[in-house]
Coordinates of C-alpha atoms in Angstrom, one line a residue:
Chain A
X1 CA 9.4 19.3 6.1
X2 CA 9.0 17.5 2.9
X3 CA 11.8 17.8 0.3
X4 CA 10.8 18.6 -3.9
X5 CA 12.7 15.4 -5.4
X6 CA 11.7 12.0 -3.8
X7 CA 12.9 9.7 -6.7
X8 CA 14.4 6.8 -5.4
X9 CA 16.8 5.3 -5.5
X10 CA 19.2 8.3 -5.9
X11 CA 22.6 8.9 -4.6
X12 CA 23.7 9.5 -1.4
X13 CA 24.7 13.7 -1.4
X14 CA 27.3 13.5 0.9
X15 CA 30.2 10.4 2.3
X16 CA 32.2 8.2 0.1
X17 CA 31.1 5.4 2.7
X18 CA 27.7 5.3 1.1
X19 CA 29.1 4.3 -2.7
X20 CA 30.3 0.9 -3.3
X21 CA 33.8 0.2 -5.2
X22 CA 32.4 0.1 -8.2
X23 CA 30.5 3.9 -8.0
X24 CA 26.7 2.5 -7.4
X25 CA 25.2 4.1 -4.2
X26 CA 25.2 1.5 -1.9
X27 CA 21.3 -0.1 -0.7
X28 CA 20.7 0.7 3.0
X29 CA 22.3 -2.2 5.5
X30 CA 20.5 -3.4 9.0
X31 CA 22.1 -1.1 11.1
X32 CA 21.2 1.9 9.2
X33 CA 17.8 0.8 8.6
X34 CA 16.8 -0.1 12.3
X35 CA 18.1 3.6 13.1
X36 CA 15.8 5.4 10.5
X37 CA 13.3 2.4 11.4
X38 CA 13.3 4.0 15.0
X39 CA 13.5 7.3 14.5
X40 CA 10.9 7.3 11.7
X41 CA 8.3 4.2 12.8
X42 CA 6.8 6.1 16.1
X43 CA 5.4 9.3 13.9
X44 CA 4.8 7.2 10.9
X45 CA 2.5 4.9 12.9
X46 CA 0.8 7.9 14.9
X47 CA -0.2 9.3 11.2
X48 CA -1.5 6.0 10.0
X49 CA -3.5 5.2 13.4
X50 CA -5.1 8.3 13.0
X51 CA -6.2 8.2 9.5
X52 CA -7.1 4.6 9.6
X53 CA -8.7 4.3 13.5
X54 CA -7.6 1.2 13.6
X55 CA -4.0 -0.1 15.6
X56 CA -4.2 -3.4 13.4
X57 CA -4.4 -1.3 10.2
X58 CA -2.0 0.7 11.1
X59 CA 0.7 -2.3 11.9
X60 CA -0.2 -3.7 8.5
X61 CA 0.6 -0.2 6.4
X62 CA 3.9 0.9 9.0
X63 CA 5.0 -3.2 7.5
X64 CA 4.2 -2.5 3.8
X65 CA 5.6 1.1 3.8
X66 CA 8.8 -0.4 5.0
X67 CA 8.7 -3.4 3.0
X68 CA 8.6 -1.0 0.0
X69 CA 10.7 1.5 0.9
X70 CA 13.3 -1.4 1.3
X71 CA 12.8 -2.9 -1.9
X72 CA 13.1 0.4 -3.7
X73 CA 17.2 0.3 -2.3
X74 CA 16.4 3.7 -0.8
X75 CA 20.0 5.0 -0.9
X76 CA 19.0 8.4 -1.1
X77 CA 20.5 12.3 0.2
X78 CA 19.1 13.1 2.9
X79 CA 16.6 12.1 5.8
X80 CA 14.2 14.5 5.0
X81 CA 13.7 12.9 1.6
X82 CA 13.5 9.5 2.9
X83 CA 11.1 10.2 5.5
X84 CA 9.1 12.3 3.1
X85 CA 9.3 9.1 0.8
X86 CA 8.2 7.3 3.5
X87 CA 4.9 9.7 4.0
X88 CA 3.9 9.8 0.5
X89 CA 4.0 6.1 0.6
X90 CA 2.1 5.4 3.4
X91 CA -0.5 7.5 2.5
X92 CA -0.8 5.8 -0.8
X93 CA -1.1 2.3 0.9
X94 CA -3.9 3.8 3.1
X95 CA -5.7 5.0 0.4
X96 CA -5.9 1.7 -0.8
X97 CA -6.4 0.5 2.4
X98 CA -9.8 2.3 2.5
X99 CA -10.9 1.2 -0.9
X100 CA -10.5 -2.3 -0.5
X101 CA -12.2 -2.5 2.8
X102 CA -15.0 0.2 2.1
X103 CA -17.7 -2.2 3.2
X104 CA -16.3 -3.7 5.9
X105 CA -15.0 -0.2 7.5
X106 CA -18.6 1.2 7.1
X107 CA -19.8 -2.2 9.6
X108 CA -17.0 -1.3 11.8
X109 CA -17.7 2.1 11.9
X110 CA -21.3 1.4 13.2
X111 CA -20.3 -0.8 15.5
X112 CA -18.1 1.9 17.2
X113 CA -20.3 3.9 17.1
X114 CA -22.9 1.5 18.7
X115 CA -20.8 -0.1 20.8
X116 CA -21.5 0.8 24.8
X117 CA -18.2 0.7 26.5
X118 CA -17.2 2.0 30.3
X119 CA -13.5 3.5 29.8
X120 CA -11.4 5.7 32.1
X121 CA -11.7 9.3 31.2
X122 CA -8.4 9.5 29.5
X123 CA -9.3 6.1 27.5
X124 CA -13.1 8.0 26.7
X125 CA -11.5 11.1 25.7
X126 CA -9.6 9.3 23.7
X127 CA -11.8 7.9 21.7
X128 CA -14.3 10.7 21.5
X129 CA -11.1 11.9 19.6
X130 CA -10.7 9.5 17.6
X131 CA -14.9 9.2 16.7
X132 CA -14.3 12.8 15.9
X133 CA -11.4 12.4 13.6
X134 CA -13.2 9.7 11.7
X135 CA -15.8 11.8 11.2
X136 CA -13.7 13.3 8.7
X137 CA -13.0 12.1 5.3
X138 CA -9.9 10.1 4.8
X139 CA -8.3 13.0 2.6
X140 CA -9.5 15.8 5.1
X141 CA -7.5 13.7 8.3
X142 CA -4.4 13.2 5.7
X143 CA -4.4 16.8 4.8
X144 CA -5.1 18.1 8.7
X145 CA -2.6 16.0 10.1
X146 CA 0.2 16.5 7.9
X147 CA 0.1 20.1 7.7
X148 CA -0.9 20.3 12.0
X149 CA 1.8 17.4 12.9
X150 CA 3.9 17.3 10.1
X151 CA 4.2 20.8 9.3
X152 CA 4.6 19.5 5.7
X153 CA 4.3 22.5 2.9
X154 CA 1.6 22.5 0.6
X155 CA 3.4 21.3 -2.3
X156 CA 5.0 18.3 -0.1
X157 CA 0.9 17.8 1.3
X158 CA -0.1 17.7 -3.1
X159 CA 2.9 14.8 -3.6
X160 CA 1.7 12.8 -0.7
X161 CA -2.2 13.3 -1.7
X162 CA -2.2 13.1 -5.4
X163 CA -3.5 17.1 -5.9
X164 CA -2.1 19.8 -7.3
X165 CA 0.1 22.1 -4.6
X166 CA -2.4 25.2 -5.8
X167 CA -5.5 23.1 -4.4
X168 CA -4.5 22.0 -1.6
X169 CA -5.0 25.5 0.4
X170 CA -8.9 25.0 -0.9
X171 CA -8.8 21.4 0.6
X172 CA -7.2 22.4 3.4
X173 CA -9.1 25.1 4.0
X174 CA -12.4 22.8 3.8
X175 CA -10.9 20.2 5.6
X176 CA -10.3 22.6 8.6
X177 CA -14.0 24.4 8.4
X178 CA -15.1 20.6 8.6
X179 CA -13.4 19.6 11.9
X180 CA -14.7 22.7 13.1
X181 CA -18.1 22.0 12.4
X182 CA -17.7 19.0 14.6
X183 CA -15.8 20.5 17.2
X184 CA -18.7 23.1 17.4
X185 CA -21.7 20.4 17.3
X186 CA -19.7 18.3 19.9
X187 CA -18.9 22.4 22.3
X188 CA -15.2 21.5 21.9
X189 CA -14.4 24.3 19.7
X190 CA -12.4 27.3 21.0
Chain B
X1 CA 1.0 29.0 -1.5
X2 CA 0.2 29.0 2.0
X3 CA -0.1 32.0 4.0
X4 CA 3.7 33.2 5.4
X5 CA 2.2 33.7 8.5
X6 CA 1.0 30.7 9.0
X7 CA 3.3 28.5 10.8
X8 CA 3.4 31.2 13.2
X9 CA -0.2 30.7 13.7
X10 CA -0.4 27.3 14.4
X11 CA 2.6 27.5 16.8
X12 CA 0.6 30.7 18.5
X13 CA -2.7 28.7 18.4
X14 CA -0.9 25.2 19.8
X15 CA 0.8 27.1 23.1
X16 CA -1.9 30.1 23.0
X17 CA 0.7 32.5 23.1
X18 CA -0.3 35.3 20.8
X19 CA 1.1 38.7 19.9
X20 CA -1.2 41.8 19.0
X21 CA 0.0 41.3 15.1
X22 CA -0.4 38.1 14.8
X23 CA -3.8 38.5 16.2
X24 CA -4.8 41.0 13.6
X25 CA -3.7 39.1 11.0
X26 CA -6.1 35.9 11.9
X27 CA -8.9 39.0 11.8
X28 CA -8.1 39.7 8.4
X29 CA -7.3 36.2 6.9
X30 CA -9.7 33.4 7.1
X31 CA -6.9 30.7 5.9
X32 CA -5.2 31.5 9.0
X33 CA -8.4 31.8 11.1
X34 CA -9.4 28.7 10.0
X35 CA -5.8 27.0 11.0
X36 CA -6.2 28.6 14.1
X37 CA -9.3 27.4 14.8
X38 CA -8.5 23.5 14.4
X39 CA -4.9 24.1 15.6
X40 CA -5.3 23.4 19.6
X41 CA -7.3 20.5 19.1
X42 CA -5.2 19.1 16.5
X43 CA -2.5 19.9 18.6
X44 CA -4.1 17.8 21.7
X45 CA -5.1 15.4 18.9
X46 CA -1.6 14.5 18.1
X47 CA -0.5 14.6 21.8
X48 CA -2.9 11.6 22.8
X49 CA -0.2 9.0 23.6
X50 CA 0.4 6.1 21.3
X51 CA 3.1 4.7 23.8
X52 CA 1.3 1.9 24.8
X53 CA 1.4 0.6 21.4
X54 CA 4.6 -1.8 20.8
X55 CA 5.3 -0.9 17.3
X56 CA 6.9 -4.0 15.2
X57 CA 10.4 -4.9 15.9
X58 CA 13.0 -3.5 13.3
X59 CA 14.9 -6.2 12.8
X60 CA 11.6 -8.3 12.0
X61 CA 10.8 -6.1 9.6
X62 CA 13.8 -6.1 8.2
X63 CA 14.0 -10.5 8.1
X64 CA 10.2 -10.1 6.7
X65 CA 11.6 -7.6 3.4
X66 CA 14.3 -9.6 2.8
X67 CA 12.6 -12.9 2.4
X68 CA 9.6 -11.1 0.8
X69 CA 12.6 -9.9 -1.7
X70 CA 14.0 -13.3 -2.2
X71 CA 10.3 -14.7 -3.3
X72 CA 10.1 -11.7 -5.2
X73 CA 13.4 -12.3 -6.8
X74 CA 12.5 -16.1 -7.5
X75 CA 9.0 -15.1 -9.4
X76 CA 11.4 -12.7 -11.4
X77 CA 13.5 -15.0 -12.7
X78 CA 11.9 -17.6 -13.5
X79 CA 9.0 -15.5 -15.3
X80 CA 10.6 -17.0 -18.8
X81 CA 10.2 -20.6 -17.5
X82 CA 6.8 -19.4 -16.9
X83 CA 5.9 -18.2 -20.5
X84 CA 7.9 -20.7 -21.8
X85 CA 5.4 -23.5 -20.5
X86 CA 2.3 -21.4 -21.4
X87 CA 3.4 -21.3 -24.7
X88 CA 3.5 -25.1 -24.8
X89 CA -0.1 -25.6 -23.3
X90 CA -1.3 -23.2 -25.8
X91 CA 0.9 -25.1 -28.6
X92 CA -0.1 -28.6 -27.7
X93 CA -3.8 -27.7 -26.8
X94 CA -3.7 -26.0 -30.3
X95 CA -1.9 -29.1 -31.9
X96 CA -4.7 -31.6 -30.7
X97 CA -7.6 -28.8 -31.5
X98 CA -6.7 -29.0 -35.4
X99 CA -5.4 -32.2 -35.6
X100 CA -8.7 -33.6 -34.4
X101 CA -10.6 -31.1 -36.9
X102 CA -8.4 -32.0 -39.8
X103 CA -9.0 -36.1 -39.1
X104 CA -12.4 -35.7 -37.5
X105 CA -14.3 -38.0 -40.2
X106 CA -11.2 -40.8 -39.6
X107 CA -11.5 -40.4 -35.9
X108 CA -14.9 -40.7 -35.6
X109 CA -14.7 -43.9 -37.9
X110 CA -12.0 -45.4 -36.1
X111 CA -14.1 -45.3 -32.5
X112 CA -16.9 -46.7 -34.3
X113 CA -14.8 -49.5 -35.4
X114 CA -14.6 -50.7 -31.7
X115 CA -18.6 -51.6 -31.9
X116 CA -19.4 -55.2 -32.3
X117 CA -20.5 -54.2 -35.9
X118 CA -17.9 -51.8 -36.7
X119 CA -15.3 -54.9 -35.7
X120 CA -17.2 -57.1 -38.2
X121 CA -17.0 -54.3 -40.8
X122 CA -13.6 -53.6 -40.3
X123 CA -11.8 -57.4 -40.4
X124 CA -14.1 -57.5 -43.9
X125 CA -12.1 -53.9 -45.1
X126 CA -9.2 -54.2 -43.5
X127 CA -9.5 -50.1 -43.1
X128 CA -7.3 -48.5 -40.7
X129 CA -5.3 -44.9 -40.0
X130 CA -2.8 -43.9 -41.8
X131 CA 0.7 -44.1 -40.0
X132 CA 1.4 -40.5 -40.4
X133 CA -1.3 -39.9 -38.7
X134 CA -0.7 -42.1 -35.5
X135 CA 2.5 -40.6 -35.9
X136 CA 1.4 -37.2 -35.4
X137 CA -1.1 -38.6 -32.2
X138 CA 2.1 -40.4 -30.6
X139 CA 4.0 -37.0 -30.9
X140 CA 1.7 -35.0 -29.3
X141 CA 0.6 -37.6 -26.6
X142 CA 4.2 -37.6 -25.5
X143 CA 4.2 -34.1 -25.6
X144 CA 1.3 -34.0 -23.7
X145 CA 2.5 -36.7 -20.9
X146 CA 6.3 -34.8 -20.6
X147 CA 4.4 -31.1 -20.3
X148 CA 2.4 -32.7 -17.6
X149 CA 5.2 -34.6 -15.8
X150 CA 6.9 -30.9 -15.8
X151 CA 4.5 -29.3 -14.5
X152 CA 3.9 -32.0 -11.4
X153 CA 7.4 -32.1 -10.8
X154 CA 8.1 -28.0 -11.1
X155 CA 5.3 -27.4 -8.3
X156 CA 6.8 -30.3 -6.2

């Protein structure tokens, strides 16, 4: 899914619309923007709910991935490169995410995992999903979800992560053993 | 490199559709069995609906990026301004620091001219500063009051 060259800005491959008079590649307008915005947002915020656990959290990073990807004037060749711009991005601000808030994601952890709550069995299973999930480590969900959802390739999964494209088959690998693990220790696994 | 097989794997593990070959081939290679293994639930994982979520409205995003650009561009340019007036605290801090160690000695004899005794003492010498030097004190007071007058007025 992911393309090899995500520099931005770059030009636009294709369309003389996209190039101002003067030869510079023209920054994205609204229109253009609320239409990747739409077509991009849904599966961006999906990802970032499920590596983060929390819908707030994942509001927050959608806004600052898309504040950045703005301000970097992303007239660049193709969708694919934008929305694996976008991806890499996110992921990065997540990753922050979790180290600034560390502490306070431990508390809230617990008190998920405390908390007694009567759901409806599709809200319950969906939680015991999500309990499951963030179980894992915040690189395991990254690396399970973009190459299960995504279908990103390895070397698009290393950009996104930070690692080399030769370990992420190891990491992926354990990251997969590890949900496993859970799904076995909870019966779900197949 | 990931396995070639194993997109087809996931999409075989996902729908649980699988073909004798493909089957032998998560026998013989644990990257794909282990794909395989986390594949459906993953796969139920990302179906869990999201829909009741509002995400936030484009165009609001698009309003908050372009006045979050506009502040940006505002620090940007007037970064100079900024270094500019740090260089003048550091100049006039650093103007008072050694003018008041060069002329400690007169200093501290001036102030104690302002005691009853020291006023005595004085009218008898008729010992003062020298002009240069209240010169020098009127030049960087003034400095002093217009980088501070700046400064109010620049954050009003």
């Amino acid at each position: 899914m992911f393309a090899a060259d995500l520099t931005l800005p770059a030009v636009y491959a294709k369309g003389d619309d996209s190039r101002s008079r003067t030869g510079s590649p023209k920054p994205m307008d609204e229109a253009r923007f609320e239409a990747f915005y739409r077509r991009t947002a849904g599966s961006l915020w999906s990802y970032l709910f499920r590596l983060t656990g929390n819908e707030a959290a994942a509001d927050d990073l959608l806004q600052k991935t898309f504040f950045r990807f703005l301000r970097a004037n992303p007239a660049v060749a193709s969708e694919e490169h934008l929305r694996s711009w976008i991806f890499r991005t996110a992921t990065n601000l997540a990753f922050d995410h979790f180290r600034e808030t560390k502490r306070e994601r431990i508390k809230l952890e617990e008190r998920v995992r405390d908390a007694v709550t009567v759901l409806e069995p599709r809200d319950a299973m969906r939680h015991d999903m999500m309990r499951t999930f963030a179980q894992l480590k915040p690189r395991e969900r990254a690396l399970l979800w973009l190459a299960h959802v995504e279908e990103a390739d390895h070397e698009d999964i290393g950009e996104a992560l930070g690692v080399k494209t030769g370990s992420v088959k190891v990491l992926l690998f354990r990251a997969r053993k590890r949900l496993g693990e859970l799904l076995t220790k909870k019966g779900l696994a197949p | 490199m990931k396995c070639a097989h194993e997109g087809n794997v996931l999409r075989a593990a996902a729908e649980d559709r699988w073909s004798e070959a493909l089957r032998g081939h998560v026998g013989e290679c644990a990257d794909c069995a282990a794909a395989a293994a986390a594949a459906p639930w993953m796969s139920s994982f990302a179906r869990m609906s999201d829909r009741e979520h509002r995400l936030p409205d484009p165009s609001i995003v698009w309003l908050k990026a372009q006045l979050m650009q506009g502040v940006a561009d505002v620090a940007r340019i007037s970064r100079p301004i900024t270094i500019a007036q740090l260089m003048a605290y550091f100049a006039v801090a650093a103007g008072w620091a050694a003018l008041l160690t060069w002329k400690w000695h007169a200093v501290q004899a001036w102030l104690h001219s302002f005691t009853p005794t020291g006023l005595v003492q004085n009218a008898a010498r008729s010992e003062s500063l020298s002009i240069s030097f209240l010169t020098i004190v009127f030049v960087l007071a003034s400095t002093t009051v217009m980088l501070a007058l700046h400064t109010i007025l620049a954050e009003e």
